[in-house]
mmCIF file of N, CA and C in Angstrom:
data_model
loop_
_atom_site.group_PDB
_atom_site.id
_atom_site.type_symbol
_atom_site.label_atom_id
_atom_site.label_comp_id
_atom_site.label_asym_id
_atom_site.label_seq_id
_atom_site.Cartn_x
_atom_site.Cartn_y
_atom_site.Cartn_z
ATOM 1 N N MET A 1 108.221 107.388 122.850
ATOM 2 C CA MET A 1 108.894 108.382 123.561
ATOM 3 C C MET A 1 107.653 109.426 123.616
ATOM 4 N N ASN A 2 108.295 109.918 124.943
ATOM 5 C CA ASN A 2 107.210 110.784 125.654
ATOM 6 C C ASN A 2 107.375 112.321 125.453
ATOM 7 N N GLN A 3 106.679 113.452 125.680
ATOM 8 C CA GLN A 3 106.855 114.501 125.113
ATOM 9 C C GLN A 3 107.817 115.201 125.750
ATOM 10 N N LYS A 4 108.047 114.861 127.390
ATOM 11 C CA LYS A 4 109.361 115.502 127.751
ATOM 12 C C LYS A 4 110.500 114.947 127.409
ATOM 13 N N THR A 5 111.021 113.793 126.752
ATOM 14 C CA THR A 5 111.576 112.832 126.183
ATOM 15 C C THR A 5 112.328 113.874 124.782
ATOM 16 N N PHE A 6 111.337 114.243 123.945
ATOM 17 C CA PHE A 6 111.151 114.971 122.969
ATOM 18 C C PHE A 6 112.082 116.200 123.015
ATOM 19 N N TRP A 7 111.467 117.158 123.928
ATOM 20 C CA TRP A 7 111.646 118.348 124.209
ATOM 21 C C TRP A 7 113.041 118.283 124.861
ATOM 22 N N ILE A 8 113.174 117.736 125.465
ATOM 23 C CA ILE A 8 114.892 117.295 126.089
ATOM 24 C C ILE A 8 116.117 117.015 124.835
ATOM 25 N N LEU A 9 115.580 116.323 124.011
ATOM 26 C CA LEU A 9 116.539 116.126 123.077
ATOM 27 C C LEU A 9 116.649 117.344 121.948
ATOM 28 N N ALA A 10 115.442 118.103 121.469
ATOM 29 C CA ALA A 10 115.070 119.005 120.901
ATOM 30 C C ALA A 10 116.297 120.293 121.173
ATOM 31 N N ILE A 11 116.183 120.115 122.442
ATOM 32 C CA ILE A 11 116.429 121.556 123.136
ATOM 33 C C ILE A 11 118.083 121.248 123.384
ATOM 34 N N THR A 12 118.625 120.234 123.499
ATOM 35 C CA THR A 12 119.794 119.935 123.348
ATOM 36 C C THR A 12 120.360 119.542 122.229
ATOM 37 N N TYR A 13 119.758 119.636 120.843
ATOM 38 C CA TYR A 13 120.251 119.238 119.624
ATOM 39 C C TYR A 13 120.706 121.007 119.500
ATOM 40 N N ALA A 14 119.596 121.512 119.611
ATOM 41 C CA ALA A 14 119.410 122.868 119.029
ATOM 42 C C ALA A 14 120.997 123.420 119.982
ATOM 43 N N ALA A 15 120.607 123.302 120.919
ATOM 44 C CA ALA A 15 121.874 123.935 121.741
ATOM 45 C C ALA A 15 123.654 123.220 121.059
ATOM 46 N N ILE A 16 123.627 122.030 121.233
ATOM 47 C CA ILE A 16 124.449 121.862 120.331
ATOM 48 C C ILE A 16 124.792 122.167 118.798
ATOM 49 N N THR A 17 123.842 122.513 117.912
ATOM 50 C CA THR A 17 123.902 123.187 117.013
ATOM 51 C C THR A 17 124.299 124.482 117.143
ATOM 52 N N PHE A 18 123.476 125.149 117.740
ATOM 53 C CA PHE A 18 123.803 126.197 118.243
ATOM 54 C C PHE A 18 125.417 127.016 118.517
ATOM 55 N N ILE A 19 126.026 125.889 119.296
ATOM 56 C CA ILE A 19 127.678 125.913 119.858
ATOM 57 C C ILE A 19 128.224 125.851 119.061
ATOM 58 N N PHE A 20 128.308 124.564 117.950
ATOM 59 C CA PHE A 20 129.337 124.380 117.352
ATOM 60 C C PHE A 20 129.392 124.989 115.854
ATOM 61 N N ASN A 21 127.921 125.257 115.578
ATOM 62 C CA ASN A 21 128.040 126.266 114.043
ATOM 63 C C ASN A 21 128.305 128.096 114.634
ATOM 64 N N ASN A 22 127.893 128.609 115.407
ATOM 65 C CA ASN A 22 127.936 129.682 115.697
ATOM 66 C C ASN A 22 129.220 130.082 116.696
ATOM 67 N N VAL A 23 129.753 129.530 117.684
ATOM 68 C CA VAL A 23 130.597 129.850 118.497
ATOM 69 C C VAL A 23 131.629 129.305 118.326
ATOM 70 N N PHE A 24 132.035 127.781 117.603
ATOM 71 C CA PHE A 24 133.140 127.509 117.108
ATOM 72 C C PHE A 24 133.304 127.686 115.620
ATOM 73 N N ASN A 25 132.284 127.643 115.011
ATOM 74 C CA ASN A 25 132.490 127.768 113.643
ATOM 75 C C ASN A 25 132.808 126.679 113.062
ATOM 76 N N THR A 26 132.312 125.275 113.658
ATOM 77 C CA THR A 26 133.179 124.053 113.273
ATOM 78 C C THR A 26 132.452 123.843 111.871
ATOM 79 N N ALA A 27 133.029 122.759 111.131
ATOM 80 C CA ALA A 27 132.473 121.746 110.209
ATOM 81 C C ALA A 27 131.165 121.079 110.344
ATOM 82 N N PHE A 28 131.637 120.423 111.629
ATOM 83 C CA PHE A 28 130.205 119.850 112.068
ATOM 84 C C PHE A 28 129.041 120.773 112.288
ATOM 85 N N GLY A 29 129.512 121.922 112.989
ATOM 86 C CA GLY A 29 128.381 122.729 113.168
ATOM 87 C C GLY A 29 127.593 122.959 111.533
ATOM 88 N N ALA A 30 128.089 123.137 110.735
ATOM 89 C CA ALA A 30 127.738 123.395 109.423
ATOM 90 C C ALA A 30 127.101 122.491 109.202
ATOM 91 N N PHE A 31 127.544 120.885 109.145
ATOM 92 C CA PHE A 31 126.836 119.927 108.955
ATOM 93 C C PHE A 31 125.436 120.035 109.995
ATOM 94 N N LEU A 32 125.242 119.585 111.093
ATOM 95 C CA LEU A 32 124.761 119.950 111.703
ATOM 96 C C LEU A 32 123.158 120.975 111.045
ATOM 97 N N MET A 33 123.992 122.260 110.875
ATOM 98 C CA MET A 33 122.754 123.263 110.422
ATOM 99 C C MET A 33 122.266 122.755 109.184
ATOM 100 N N THR A 34 123.084 122.358 107.976
ATOM 101 C CA THR A 34 122.533 121.419 107.330
ATOM 102 C C THR A 34 121.333 120.275 107.398
ATOM 103 N N LEU A 35 121.835 119.766 108.324
ATOM 104 C CA LEU A 35 120.727 118.508 108.667
ATOM 105 C C LEU A 35 119.397 119.346 109.021
ATOM 106 N N SER A 36 119.702 120.200 109.761
ATOM 107 C CA SER A 36 118.300 120.614 110.154
ATOM 108 C C SER A 36 117.434 121.737 109.390
ATOM 109 N N SER A 37 118.295 122.078 108.102
ATOM 110 C CA SER A 37 117.927 122.915 106.753
ATOM 111 C C SER A 37 116.900 121.085 106.054
ATOM 112 N N PHE A 38 117.322 120.484 106.184
ATOM 113 C CA PHE A 38 117.004 119.347 105.389
ATOM 114 C C PHE A 38 115.618 118.868 106.280
ATOM 115 N N ALA A 39 116.034 118.805 107.362
ATOM 116 C CA ALA A 39 114.435 118.529 108.377
ATOM 117 C C ALA A 39 113.081 119.542 108.048
ATOM 118 N N VAL A 40 113.649 120.363 107.931
ATOM 119 C CA VAL A 40 112.834 121.712 107.910
ATOM 120 C C VAL A 40 111.881 121.334 106.276
ATOM 121 N N ALA A 41 112.912 121.378 105.234
ATOM 122 C CA ALA A 41 112.281 121.456 104.182
ATOM 123 C C ALA A 41 111.280 119.857 103.765
ATOM 124 N N PHE A 42 111.570 118.818 104.609
ATOM 125 C CA PHE A 42 111.031 117.735 104.505
ATOM 126 C C PHE A 42 109.995 117.671 105.271
ATOM 127 N N THR A 43 109.935 118.568 106.497
ATOM 128 C CA THR A 43 108.540 118.422 107.052
ATOM 129 C C THR A 43 107.861 119.579 106.157
ATOM 130 N N ILE A 44 107.920 120.544 105.508
ATOM 131 C CA ILE A 44 106.919 121.671 105.255
ATOM 132 C C ILE A 44 106.764 120.727 103.823
ATOM 133 N N LEU A 45 107.634 119.877 102.963
ATOM 134 C CA LEU A 45 107.168 119.194 102.127
ATOM 135 C C LEU A 45 106.154 118.226 102.146
ATOM 136 N N SER A 46 106.255 117.429 103.466
ATOM 137 C CA SER A 46 105.485 116.147 103.978
ATOM 138 C C SER A 46 103.922 116.844 104.399
ATOM 139 N N PHE A 47 104.095 118.437 104.952
ATOM 140 C CA PHE A 47 103.049 118.892 105.566
ATOM 141 C C PHE A 47 101.934 119.337 103.838
ATOM 142 N N ILE A 48 102.642 119.921 103.013
ATOM 143 C CA ILE A 48 102.098 120.044 101.881
ATOM 144 C C ILE A 48 101.591 118.331 101.120
ATOM 145 N N TYR A 49 102.230 117.707 100.694
ATOM 146 C CA TYR A 49 101.699 116.433 100.643
ATOM 147 C C TYR A 49 100.024 115.857 101.104
ATOM 148 N N LEU A 50 100.534 115.990 102.577
ATOM 149 C CA LEU A 50 99.564 115.635 103.118
ATOM 150 C C LEU A 50 97.935 116.415 103.281
ATOM 151 N N LEU A 51 98.383 117.535 103.262
ATOM 152 C CA LEU A 51 97.132 118.413 103.236
ATOM 153 C C LEU A 51 96.360 118.299 101.797
ATOM 154 N N ILE A 52 97.119 118.162 100.501
ATOM 155 C CA ILE A 52 97.084 118.158 99.118
ATOM 156 C C ILE A 52 96.309 116.603 99.161
ATOM 157 N N GLN A 53 96.822 115.560 99.741
ATOM 158 C CA GLN A 53 95.947 114.174 99.351
ATOM 159 C C GLN A 53 95.167 114.617 100.375
ATOM 160 N N SER A 54 94.722 115.240 101.594
ATOM 161 C CA SER A 54 93.533 115.108 102.165
ATOM 162 C C SER A 54 92.064 115.375 101.479
ATOM 163 N N PHE A 55 92.883 116.475 100.992
ATOM 164 C CA PHE A 55 91.702 117.297 99.895
ATOM 165 C C PHE A 55 91.346 116.624 98.471
ATOM 166 N N LEU A 56 92.087 115.858 97.594
ATOM 167 C CA LEU A 56 91.727 115.258 96.509
ATOM 168 C C LEU A 56 91.387 114.143 96.751
ATOM 169 N N ARG A 57 91.307 113.402 98.130
ATOM 170 C CA ARG A 57 90.746 112.068 98.520
ATOM 171 C C ARG A 57 89.193 111.740 97.975
ATOM 172 N N PRO A 58 88.584 112.862 98.295
ATOM 173 C CA PRO A 58 87.004 112.552 98.128
ATOM 174 C C PRO A 58 86.670 112.658 97.099
ATOM 175 N N PHE A 59 87.672 113.328 96.081
ATOM 176 C CA PHE A 59 87.159 113.244 94.526
ATOM 177 C C PHE A 59 87.400 111.885 94.084
ATOM 178 N N PHE A 60 88.582 111.182 94.324
ATOM 179 C CA PHE A 60 89.043 110.162 93.606
ATOM 180 C C PHE A 60 88.525 108.708 94.334
ATOM 181 N N CYS A 61 88.218 108.883 95.869
ATOM 182 C CA CYS A 61 87.734 107.652 96.117
ATOM 183 C C CYS A 61 86.177 107.667 96.200
ATOM 184 N N SER A 62 85.444 106.650 95.633
ATOM 185 C CA SER A 62 84.600 106.984 95.916
ATOM 186 C C SER A 62 83.658 105.481 97.064
ATOM 187 N N HIS A 63 83.125 105.907 98.126
ATOM 188 C CA HIS A 63 82.858 104.677 98.940
ATOM 189 C C HIS A 63 81.304 104.432 98.777
ATOM 190 N N LYS A 64 80.289 104.311 97.711
ATOM 191 C CA LYS A 64 79.427 104.031 97.475
ATOM 192 C C LYS A 64 79.221 102.689 97.970
ATOM 193 N N LYS A 65 78.221 102.107 97.854
ATOM 194 C CA LYS A 65 78.201 100.981 98.724
ATOM 195 C C LYS A 65 77.319 100.027 97.046
ATOM 196 N N ASP A 66 76.364 101.170 96.644
ATOM 197 C CA ASP A 66 75.396 100.678 95.646
ATOM 198 C C ASP A 66 76.069 100.903 94.456
ATOM 199 N N GLN A 67 77.051 101.224 93.950
ATOM 200 C CA GLN A 67 77.419 101.307 92.343
ATOM 201 C C GLN A 67 76.924 99.919 91.789
ATOM 202 N N THR A 68 76.711 99.196 91.697
ATOM 203 C CA THR A 68 76.251 97.926 91.143
ATOM 204 C C THR A 68 75.091 97.983 90.732
ATOM 205 N N ASN A 69 74.198 98.544 90.937
ATOM 206 C CA ASN A 69 72.530 98.649 90.988
ATOM 207 C C ASN A 69 72.368 99.951 89.771
ATOM 208 N N LYS A 70 73.433 100.537 89.553
ATOM 209 C CA LYS A 70 73.155 101.644 87.944
ATOM 210 C C LYS A 70 72.591 101.001 86.341
#
């Protein structure tokens, strides 16, 4: 998926969510807002996990080739 397609889908999703949740005040709009909240939470948790993983990897993964001669 190229960048233009991604932005078109993102803007369309945001517009549909705004219209159904704020303008029409429907249950479908509330569901889309809940889905968006879960996506934001998942993104934040994934970012924190990858950040912690990248900081801890040097401490636990030793790539020395000459460990058997000690």
